[in-house]
Amino acid sequence: MKKWMLLIMVVTTVLSLAACSSGTNSASDAAPAVKKVSDMSGTVRVALAGWQLDNGIDPLTGSNSIGLNQFLNETFKKMYPNIKLEISQVPWENAKAKQYSMLLSNEVDVMYTGGAYATQFYQEGLLRNIDDLIAGDKTFDPSIYLDGVWNNSYSTKSLDKKHQYGIPAVLGRRMTIYDKKLFDDWGVAPLSDAATPEDILNAALKMTGKNPKTGEQNYGLYWEGNSLNASMLVGLTLAFGAKGAEGSLSDMKHVKWELNSPEMVKVFEWVKKAAPLAPPGFVNGQGAENFGLAKNDIAIGIDQSGGATMSDFQSSKDTTLLDRFDTAMNIGPKGESWVAVDPFVMAKNAKDVQASWEVMKFLSGYETQKHNYQYFASTPTLKNPDFILPEDKYVKEALKIADLGHSELMDEANPFYLSDIVPAFNGFASQAAKGNAPDIQTYLDDLQKRAVNWSNNLK
């Protein structure tokens, strides 16, 4: 999620241009007057991972962007004039360590953080359940959020799904995007919206090599080979029916690991065939700098956002690239997979719970999500984000995928998944790309043994 957020901060597109082209530099210019909501008083300490507080200029387009400080001055501070906000910005690079420290030392009340971090903070008892606050607040409507996100994300729900501790604020965008021009050059039929891993692999195999029309080197496939959460692996395990484990995240000691099952072998066999079709730099997350742009040389991108293409459209108003780079659902069954969710959460020892609740609701609510989409291309978590540009098919596809999203034992909420399975998966792909893939069954037998030992050593 961190890299995704950094990407959109760089791209900084979407309605920032629309705002400038209409001659407005203020979030309030086109909005109705903001009125006072409450005389509630209090001080709330807020720590935000990665948000832009000050106004700035888009490095690509030169358009102005409105930072959080001005937005809050024009909205929240008029609605709640007696609630004082003490906001601190935390770089993504050290967000986990910094926010963990803040929670331990009771220096924060409300936080925006990474989904995996939130899960870990909650498991350590550092965050507060918000079930009572939701039940006691008729103004809060959980049904505005995507069902798949609200009901199934461990970034906001306890591992037994009995308690809500966070509100989803920003989605990760992960979808299959393909270059129709390259498909035409190679005479390959376009992908369907529900393209399977086999469909993608078969198409990518046909489009790796010298382009028959341009003579340039093309690559059939790309994914981020050094992904911190290997999100592509989640979709693959679902697609091949590879459970990886059975049991509950709330009882990892008694999980039954199935990492060396025949289905998991099929997952790695797919990766063994796919890795050589990607540009060599994919193992370091490089090689796709032009994906989504005119100079692209990759036919299919997995777990892509469409940010570069939308940025180009916002700059030029030219729909050529939008028409060229089309979308498909994720690679799990019917397009489903795990979806990254970054939430707002409340510290276990929040000093002023009611004031913190108002702040938490506002920062994860409609107006803030609209602001973040307009100026920072953040993907909303709402069922009806009516502020999305009609041309932004990438966010629309991401919302369709998110509504099918669910958390599994094989995703970043699982500590062994992050510590061992992801490095094993990325390492295998790296070796496969060089033609040196290890024996899959032996490789997975070793991973299985480590997983069993890991669980046995838990207290």
CSV table of N, CA and C in Angstrom, one decimal, residues 250-380:
chain,number,residue,atom,x,y,z
A,250,SER,N,-6.9,-15.9,14.1
A,250,SER,CA,-6.9,-15.7,15.5
A,250,SER,C,-6.3,-16.8,16.3
A,251,ASP,N,-5.9,-17.9,15.7
A,251,ASP,CA,-5.3,-19.1,16.3
A,251,ASP,C,-4.2,-19.7,15.4
A,252,MET,N,-3.2,-18.9,15.2
A,252,MET,CA,-2.2,-19.3,14.2
A,252,MET,C,-1.4,-20.6,14.7
A,253,LYS,N,-1.4,-20.8,16.0
A,253,LYS,CA,-0.7,-22.0,16.5
A,253,LYS,C,-1.3,-23.3,16.0
A,254,HIS,N,-2.6,-23.3,15.8
A,254,HIS,CA,-3.2,-24.5,15.4
A,254,HIS,C,-3.7,-24.5,13.9
A,255,VAL,N,-3.1,-23.6,13.1
A,255,VAL,CA,-3.4,-23.6,11.7
A,255,VAL,C,-2.8,-24.8,11.0
A,256,LYS,N,-3.5,-25.4,10.1
A,256,LYS,CA,-3.1,-26.5,9.3
A,256,LYS,C,-2.5,-26.0,8.0
A,257,TRP,N,-1.2,-26.1,7.9
A,257,TRP,CA,-0.5,-25.5,6.7
A,257,TRP,C,-0.7,-26.5,5.5
A,258,GLU,N,-0.9,-25.9,4.3
A,258,GLU,CA,-1.0,-26.7,3.1
A,258,GLU,C,-0.2,-26.0,2.0
A,259,LEU,N,1.0,-25.6,2.3
A,259,LEU,CA,1.8,-24.8,1.4
A,259,LEU,C,2.5,-25.7,0.3
A,260,ASN,N,2.5,-27.0,0.5
A,260,ASN,CA,3.1,-27.9,-0.5
A,260,ASN,C,2.1,-28.8,-1.2
A,261,SER,N,0.9,-28.3,-1.3
A,261,SER,CA,-0.2,-29.1,-1.9
A,261,SER,C,-0.1,-29.1,-3.4
A,262,PRO,N,-0.7,-30.0,-4.1
A,262,PRO,CA,-0.7,-30.0,-5.6
A,262,PRO,C,-1.2,-28.7,-6.2
A,263,GLU,N,-2.2,-28.1,-5.5
A,263,GLU,CA,-2.7,-26.8,-6.0
A,263,GLU,C,-1.6,-25.7,-5.9
A,264,MET,N,-0.9,-25.7,-4.8
A,264,MET,CA,0.2,-24.7,-4.7
A,264,MET,C,1.3,-24.9,-5.7
A,265,VAL,N,1.5,-26.2,-6.0
A,265,VAL,CA,2.5,-26.5,-7.0
A,265,VAL,C,2.1,-25.8,-8.3
A,266,LYS,N,0.8,-25.9,-8.6
A,266,LYS,CA,0.3,-25.3,-9.9
A,266,LYS,C,0.5,-23.8,-9.9
A,267,VAL,N,0.4,-23.1,-8.7
A,267,VAL,CA,0.6,-21.7,-8.6
A,267,VAL,C,2.1,-21.4,-9.0
A,268,PHE,N,3.0,-22.2,-8.5
A,268,PHE,CA,4.4,-21.9,-8.7
A,268,PHE,C,4.8,-22.3,-10.1
A,269,GLU,N,4.1,-23.3,-10.7
A,269,GLU,CA,4.4,-23.7,-12.1
A,269,GLU,C,4.0,-22.5,-13.0
A,270,TRP,N,2.9,-21.9,-12.7
A,270,TRP,CA,2.5,-20.7,-13.4
A,270,TRP,C,3.6,-19.6,-13.4
A,271,VAL,N,4.0,-19.4,-12.2
A,271,VAL,CA,5.1,-18.3,-12.0
A,271,VAL,C,6.3,-18.7,-12.8
A,272,LYS,N,6.7,-20.0,-12.7
A,272,LYS,CA,7.9,-20.4,-13.5
A,272,LYS,C,7.8,-20.1,-14.9
A,273,LYS,N,6.6,-20.3,-15.5
A,273,LYS,CA,6.4,-20.0,-16.9
A,273,LYS,C,6.3,-18.5,-17.2
A,274,ALA,N,5.7,-17.7,-16.2
A,274,ALA,CA,5.4,-16.3,-16.4
A,274,ALA,C,6.7,-15.4,-16.2
A,275,ALA,N,7.5,-15.8,-15.3
A,275,ALA,CA,8.6,-14.9,-14.9
A,275,ALA,C,9.5,-14.5,-16.1
A,276,PRO,N,9.9,-15.4,-17.0
A,276,PRO,CA,10.7,-15.1,-18.1
A,276,PRO,C,10.1,-14.1,-19.1
A,277,LEU,N,8.8,-13.9,-19.0
A,277,LEU,CA,8.0,-13.1,-20.0
A,277,LEU,C,8.1,-11.6,-19.5
A,278,ALA,N,8.6,-11.3,-18.4
A,278,ALA,CA,8.6,-10.0,-17.8
A,278,ALA,C,9.9,-9.3,-18.1
A,279,PRO,N,10.0,-8.0,-18.2
A,279,PRO,CA,11.3,-7.3,-18.3
A,279,PRO,C,12.2,-7.7,-17.1
A,280,PRO,N,13.5,-7.8,-17.3
A,280,PRO,CA,14.4,-8.3,-16.3
A,280,PRO,C,14.3,-7.5,-15.0
A,281,GLY,N,14.0,-6.2,-15.1
A,281,GLY,CA,14.0,-5.4,-13.9
A,281,GLY,C,12.8,-5.6,-13.0
A,282,PHE,N,11.9,-6.5,-13.4
A,282,PHE,CA,10.7,-6.6,-12.6
A,282,PHE,C,11.0,-7.2,-11.2
A,283,VAL,N,12.1,-8.0,-11.1
A,283,VAL,CA,12.5,-8.6,-9.8
A,283,VAL,C,12.8,-7.5,-8.8
A,284,ASN,N,13.1,-6.3,-9.2
A,284,ASN,CA,13.4,-5.2,-8.3
A,284,ASN,C,12.3,-4.1,-8.4
A,285,GLY,N,11.2,-4.5,-9.0
A,285,GLY,CA,10.1,-3.5,-9.1
A,285,GLY,C,10.3,-2.5,-10.2
A,286,GLN,N,11.3,-2.8,-11.2
A,286,GLN,CA,11.6,-1.8,-12.2
A,286,GLN,C,11.1,-2.4,-13.6
A,287,GLY,N,11.3,-1.6,-14.6
A,287,GLY,CA,11.0,-2.1,-16.0
A,287,GLY,C,9.7,-1.7,-16.5
A,288,ALA,N,8.8,-1.2,-15.7
A,288,ALA,CA,7.5,-0.8,-16.2
A,288,ALA,C,7.2,0.7,-16.2
A,289,GLU,N,8.3,1.4,-16.3
A,289,GLU,CA,8.2,2.9,-16.1
A,289,GLU,C,7.3,3.5,-17.2
A,290,ASN,N,7.2,2.9,-18.4
A,290,ASN,CA,6.4,3.4,-19.5
A,290,ASN,C,5.0,2.7,-19.6
A,291,PHE,N,4.7,1.8,-18.7
A,291,PHE,CA,3.5,1.1,-18.8
A,291,PHE,C,2.3,2.1,-18.6
A,292,GLY,N,1.4,2.1,-19.5
A,292,GLY,CA,0.3,3.0,-19.5
A,292,GLY,C,0.5,4.3,-20.3
A,293,LEU,N,1.7,4.4,-20.9
A,293,LEU,CA,2.1,5.5,-21.7
A,293,LEU,C,2.4,5.1,-23.1
A,294,ALA,N,2.6,6.1,-24.0
A,294,ALA,CA,2.8,5.9,-25.4
A,294,ALA,C,4.0,5.0,-25.7
A,295,LYS,N,5.0,5.0,-24.9
A,295,LYS,CA,6.2,4.2,-25.2
A,295,LYS,C,6.2,2.8,-24.6
A,296,ASN,N,5.0,2.4,-24.2
A,296,ASN,CA,4.9,1.1,-23.5
A,296,ASN,C,5.4,0.0,-24.3
A,297,ASP,N,6.1,-1.0,-23.7
A,297,ASP,CA,6.5,-2.2,-24.4
A,297,ASP,C,6.1,-3.5,-23.7
A,298,ILE,N,5.1,-3.4,-22.7
A,298,ILE,CA,4.6,-4.5,-22.0
A,298,ILE,C,3.1,-4.8,-22.3
A,299,ALA,N,2.8,-6.0,-22.7
A,299,ALA,CA,1.4,-6.3,-23.1
A,299,ALA,C,0.4,-6.3,-22.0
A,300,ILE,N,0.7,-6.9,-20.8
A,300,ILE,CA,-0.2,-7.1,-19.8
A,300,ILE,C,0.5,-6.8,-18.4
A,301,GLY,N,-0.2,-6.0,-17.6
A,301,GLY,CA,0.3,-5.7,-16.3
A,301,GLY,C,-0.7,-6.2,-15.3
A,302,ILE,N,-0.2,-6.9,-14.3
A,302,ILE,CA,-1.0,-7.5,-13.2
A,302,ILE,C,-0.9,-6.6,-12.0
A,303,ASP,N,-1.9,-6.4,-11.2
A,303,ASP,CA,-1.9,-5.5,-10.1
A,303,ASP,C,-1.5,-4.1,-10.4
A,304,GLN,N,-2.1,-3.6,-11.5
A,304,GLN,CA,-1.8,-2.2,-11.9
A,304,GLN,C,-2.9,-1.2,-11.5
A,305,SER,N,-2.6,0.1,-11.5
A,305,SER,CA,-3.5,1.1,-11.1
A,305,SER,C,-4.1,1.9,-12.1
A,306,GLY,N,-3.5,2.1,-13.3
A,306,GLY,CA,-4.0,3.0,-14.3
A,306,GLY,C,-3.6,4.4,-14.1
A,307,GLY,N,-2.8,4.7,-13.0
A,307,GLY,CA,-2.5,6.1,-12.6
A,307,GLY,C,-1.8,6.9,-13.7
A,308,ALA,N,-0.8,6.2,-14.4
A,308,ALA,CA,-0.1,7.0,-15.4
A,308,ALA,C,-0.9,7.4,-16.5
A,309,THR,N,-1.8,6.5,-17.0
A,309,THR,CA,-2.7,6.8,-18.1
A,309,THR,C,-3.7,7.9,-17.7
A,310,MET,N,-4.3,7.9,-16.5
A,310,MET,CA,-5.2,8.9,-16.1
A,310,MET,C,-4.4,10.3,-16.0
A,311,SER,N,-3.2,10.2,-15.6
A,311,SER,CA,-2.4,11.4,-15.5
A,311,SER,C,-2.2,12.1,-16.8
A,312,ASP,N,-1.9,11.2,-17.8
A,312,ASP,CA,-1.7,11.7,-19.2
A,312,ASP,C,-3.0,12.3,-19.7
A,313,PHE,N,-4.1,11.7,-19.4
A,313,PHE,CA,-5.4,12.2,-19.9
A,313,PHE,C,-5.7,13.6,-19.2
A,314,GLN,N,-5.4,13.7,-17.9
A,314,GLN,CA,-5.6,14.9,-17.2
A,314,GLN,C,-4.8,16.1,-17.8
A,315,SER,N,-3.6,15.7,-18.2
A,315,SER,CA,-2.7,16.7,-18.8
A,315,SER,C,-3.1,17.2,-20.2
A,316,SER,N,-3.5,16.2,-21.0
A,316,SER,CA,-3.7,16.4,-22.4
A,316,SER,C,-5.1,16.5,-22.9
A,317,LYS,N,-6.0,15.9,-22.1
A,317,LYS,CA,-7.4,15.8,-22.5
A,317,LYS,C,-7.6,14.9,-23.7
A,318,ASP,N,-6.5,14.1,-24.0
A,318,ASP,CA,-6.5,13.2,-25.1
A,318,ASP,C,-6.8,11.8,-24.6
A,319,THR,N,-7.9,11.2,-25.2
A,319,THR,CA,-8.3,9.9,-24.7
A,319,THR,C,-7.6,8.7,-25.4
A,320,THR,N,-6.6,9.0,-26.2
A,320,THR,CA,-5.9,7.9,-27.0
A,320,THR,C,-5.4,6.8,-26.0
A,321,LEU,N,-4.7,7.2,-25.0
A,321,LEU,CA,-4.2,6.2,-24.1
A,321,LEU,C,-5.3,5.5,-23.3
A,322,LEU,N,-6.3,6.3,-22.9
A,322,LEU,CA,-7.4,5.7,-22.2
A,322,LEU,C,-8.1,4.6,-23.0
A,323,ASP,N,-8.2,4.8,-24.3
A,323,ASP,CA,-8.7,3.8,-25.2
A,323,ASP,C,-7.8,2.6,-25.4
A,324,ARG,N,-6.5,2.9,-25.3
A,324,ARG,CA,-5.5,1.9,-25.6
A,324,ARG,C,-5.3,0.9,-24.4
A,325,PHE,N,-5.3,1.5,-23.2
A,325,PHE,CA,-5.0,0.6,-22.1
A,325,PHE,C,-6.3,0.2,-21.4
A,326,ASP,N,-6.7,-1.0,-21.6
A,326,ASP,CA,-8.0,-1.5,-21.1
A,326,ASP,C,-7.8,-2.3,-19.8
A,327,THR,N,-9.0,-2.5,-19.2
A,327,THR,CA,-8.9,-3.2,-17.9
A,327,THR,C,-9.5,-4.6,-17.9
A,328,ALA,N,-9.1,-5.4,-17.0
A,328,ALA,CA,-9.8,-6.7,-16.7
A,328,ALA,C,-9.8,-6.8,-15.1
A,329,MET,N,-10.7,-7.6,-14.7
A,329,MET,CA,-10.7,-7.8,-13.2
A,329,MET,C,-9.5,-8.5,-12.7
A,330,ASN,N,-9.4,-8.7,-11.4
A,330,ASN,CA,-8.2,-9.3,-10.9
A,330,ASN,C,-8.1,-10.8,-11.3
A,331,ILE,N,-7.1,-11.5,-11.0
A,331,ILE,CA,-6.9,-12.8,-11.5
A,331,ILE,C,-7.5,-14.0,-10.7
A,332,GLY,N,-8.1,-13.6,-9.6
A,332,GLY,CA,-8.8,-14.6,-8.8
A,332,GLY,C,-10.1,-15.0,-9.5
A,333,PRO,N,-10.9,-16.0,-9.0
A,333,PRO,CA,-12.1,-16.5,-9.5
A,333,PRO,C,-13.1,-15.3,-9.6
A,334,LYS,N,-13.7,-15.1,-10.8
A,334,LYS,CA,-14.6,-14.0,-11.1
A,334,LYS,C,-14.0,-12.6,-10.8
A,335,GLY,N,-12.7,-12.6,-10.8
A,335,GLY,CA,-12.1,-11.3,-10.7
A,335,GLY,C,-11.7,-10.9,-9.2
A,336,GLU,N,-12.0,-11.8,-8.3
A,336,GLU,CA,-11.8,-11.5,-6.9
A,336,GLU,C,-10.4,-11.7,-6.5
A,337,SER,N,-10.0,-11.1,-5.4
A,337,SER,CA,-8.7,-11.3,-4.8
A,337,SER,C,-8.7,-10.5,-3.5
A,338,TRP,N,-7.6,-10.4,-2.8
A,338,TRP,CA,-7.5,-9.5,-1.7
A,338,TRP,C,-7.3,-8.1,-2.2
A,339,VAL,N,-7.8,-7.2,-1.4
A,339,VAL,CA,-7.7,-5.8,-1.7
A,339,VAL,C,-7.1,-5.0,-0.6
A,340,ALA,N,-6.1,-4.2,-0.9
A,340,ALA,CA,-5.4,-3.4,0.2
A,340,ALA,C,-6.4,-2.3,0.7
A,341,VAL,N,-6.5,-2.1,2.0
A,341,VAL,CA,-7.3,-1.1,2.6
A,341,VAL,C,-6.5,-0.4,3.6
A,342,ASP,N,-6.4,0.9,3.5
A,342,ASP,CA,-5.8,1.7,4.6
A,342,ASP,C,-6.9,2.4,5.4
A,343,PRO,N,-6.9,2.2,6.7
A,343,PRO,CA,-8.0,2.7,7.5
A,343,PRO,C,-7.6,3.9,8.5
A,344,PHE,N,-8.6,4.5,9.0
A,344,PHE,CA,-8.5,5.3,10.2
A,344,PHE,C,-8.8,4.4,11.4
A,345,VAL,N,-8.0,4.6,12.4
A,345,VAL,CA,-8.1,3.8,13.7
A,345,VAL,C,-8.0,4.7,14.9
A,346,MET,N,-8.5,4.2,16.0
A,346,MET,CA,-8.4,5.0,17.3
A,346,MET,C,-7.5,4.3,18.3
A,347,ALA,N,-6.7,5.1,18.9
A,347,ALA,CA,-5.8,4.5,20.0
A,347,ALA,C,-6.6,3.9,21.1
A,348,LYS,N,-6.1,2.9,21.7
A,348,LYS,CA,-6.8,2.2,22.9
A,348,LYS,C,-7.0,3.3,24.0
A,349,ASN,N,-6.0,4.1,24.2
A,349,ASN,CA,-6.0,5.1,25.2
A,349,ASN,C,-6.3,6.5,24.8
A,350,ALA,N,-7.1,6.7,23.8
A,350,ALA,CA,-7.5,8.0,23.3
A,350,ALA,C,-8.0,8.8,24.4
A,351,LYS,N,-7.5,10.1,24.5
A,351,LYS,CA,-7.8,10.9,25.7
A,351,LYS,C,-9.3,11.4,25.6
A,352,ASP,N,-9.7,11.8,24.5
A,352,ASP,CA,-11.1,12.3,24.3
A,352,ASP,C,-11.8,11.5,23.3
A,353,VAL,N,-12.5,10.4,23.7
A,353,VAL,CA,-13.0,9.4,22.8
A,353,VAL,C,-14.1,10.0,21.8
A,354,GLN,N,-15.0,10.8,22.4
A,354,GLN,CA,-16.0,11.4,21.5
A,354,GLN,C,-15.5,12.4,20.5
A,355,ALA,N,-14.6,13.2,20.9
A,355,ALA,CA,-14.0,14.2,19.9
A,355,ALA,C,-13.2,13.4,18.9
A,356,SER,N,-12.5,12.4,19.3
A,356,SER,CA,-11.7,11.5,18.4
A,356,SER,C,-12.6,10.8,17.4
A,357,TRP,N,-13.8,10.4,17.9
A,357,TRP,CA,-14.7,9.7,17.0
A,357,TRP,C,-15.2,10.7,15.9
A,358,GLU,N,-15.5,11.9,16.3
A,358,GLU,CA,-15.9,12.9,15.3
A,358,GLU,C,-14.8,13.1,14.2
A,359,VAL,N,-13.6,13.2,14.7
A,359,VAL,CA,-12.5,13.4,13.7
A,359,VAL,C,-12.3,12.2,12.8
A,360,MET,N,-12.4,11.0,13.5
A,360,MET,CA,-12.2,9.8,12.7
A,360,MET,C,-13.3,9.6,11.6
A,361,LYS,N,-14.5,9.9,12.0
A,361,LYS,CA,-15.6,9.8,11.0
A,361,LYS,C,-15.4,10.8,9.9
A,362,PHE,N,-15.0,12.0,10.2
A,362,PHE,CA,-14.8,13.1,9.2
A,362,PHE,C,-13.7,12.7,8.2
A,363,LEU,N,-12.6,12.3,8.7
A,363,LEU,CA,-11.4,12.0,7.9
A,363,LEU,C,-11.6,10.8,7.0
A,364,SER,N,-12.5,9.9,7.4
A,364,SER,CA,-12.8,8.8,6.5
A,364,SER,C,-14.1,8.9,5.8
A,365,GLY,N,-14.7,10.0,5.9
A,365,GLY,CA,-16.0,10.2,5.3
A,365,GLY,C,-16.0,10.8,3.9
A,366,TYR,N,-17.2,11.0,3.4
A,366,TYR,CA,-17.4,11.4,2.0
A,366,TYR,C,-16.6,12.6,1.6
A,367,GLU,N,-16.7,13.7,2.3
A,367,GLU,CA,-16.0,14.9,1.9
A,367,GLU,C,-14.5,14.8,1.8
A,368,THR,N,-13.9,14.1,2.8
A,368,THR,CA,-12.5,13.9,2.8
A,368,THR,C,-12.1,13.0,1.6
A,369,GLN,N,-12.9,11.9,1.4
A,369,GLN,CA,-12.5,11.0,0.3
A,369,GLN,C,-12.7,11.8,-1.0
A,370,LYS,N,-13.6,12.6,-1.1
A,370,LYS,CA,-13.8,13.4,-2.4
A,370,LYS,C,-12.6,14.3,-2.6
A,371,HIS,N,-12.2,15.0,-1.5
A,371,HIS,CA,-11.0,15.9,-1.6
A,371,HIS,C,-9.7,15.1,-2.0
A,372,ASN,N,-9.5,13.9,-1.4
A,372,ASN,CA,-8.4,13.1,-1.7
A,372,ASN,C,-8.4,12.6,-3.1
A,373,TYR,N,-9.5,12.3,-3.6
A,373,TYR,CA,-9.6,11.8,-5.0
A,373,TYR,C,-9.3,13.0,-5.9
A,374,GLN,N,-9.9,14.1,-5.7
A,374,GLN,CA,-9.7,15.3,-6.5
A,374,GLN,C,-8.3,15.7,-6.6
A,375,TYR,N,-7.6,15.8,-5.5
A,375,TYR,CA,-6.3,16.3,-5.5
A,375,TYR,C,-5.1,15.3,-5.5
A,376,PHE,N,-5.4,14.1,-5.0
A,376,PHE,CA,-4.3,13.1,-4.9
A,376,PHE,C,-4.6,11.8,-5.5
A,377,ALA,N,-5.8,11.7,-6.3
A,377,ALA,CA,-6.1,10.5,-7.0
A,377,ALA,C,-6.3,9.3,-6.1
A,378,SER,N,-6.6,9.5,-4.8
A,378,SER,CA,-6.9,8.4,-3.9
A,378,SER,C,-8.1,7.6,-4.3
A,379,THR,N,-8.1,6.3,-4.2
A,379,THR,CA,-9.2,5.5,-4.5
A,379,THR,C,-10.2,5.4,-3.4
A,380,PRO,N,-11.4,5.8,-3.5
A,380,PRO,CA,-12.4,5.9,-2.4
A,380,PRO,C,-12.8,4.5,-2.0
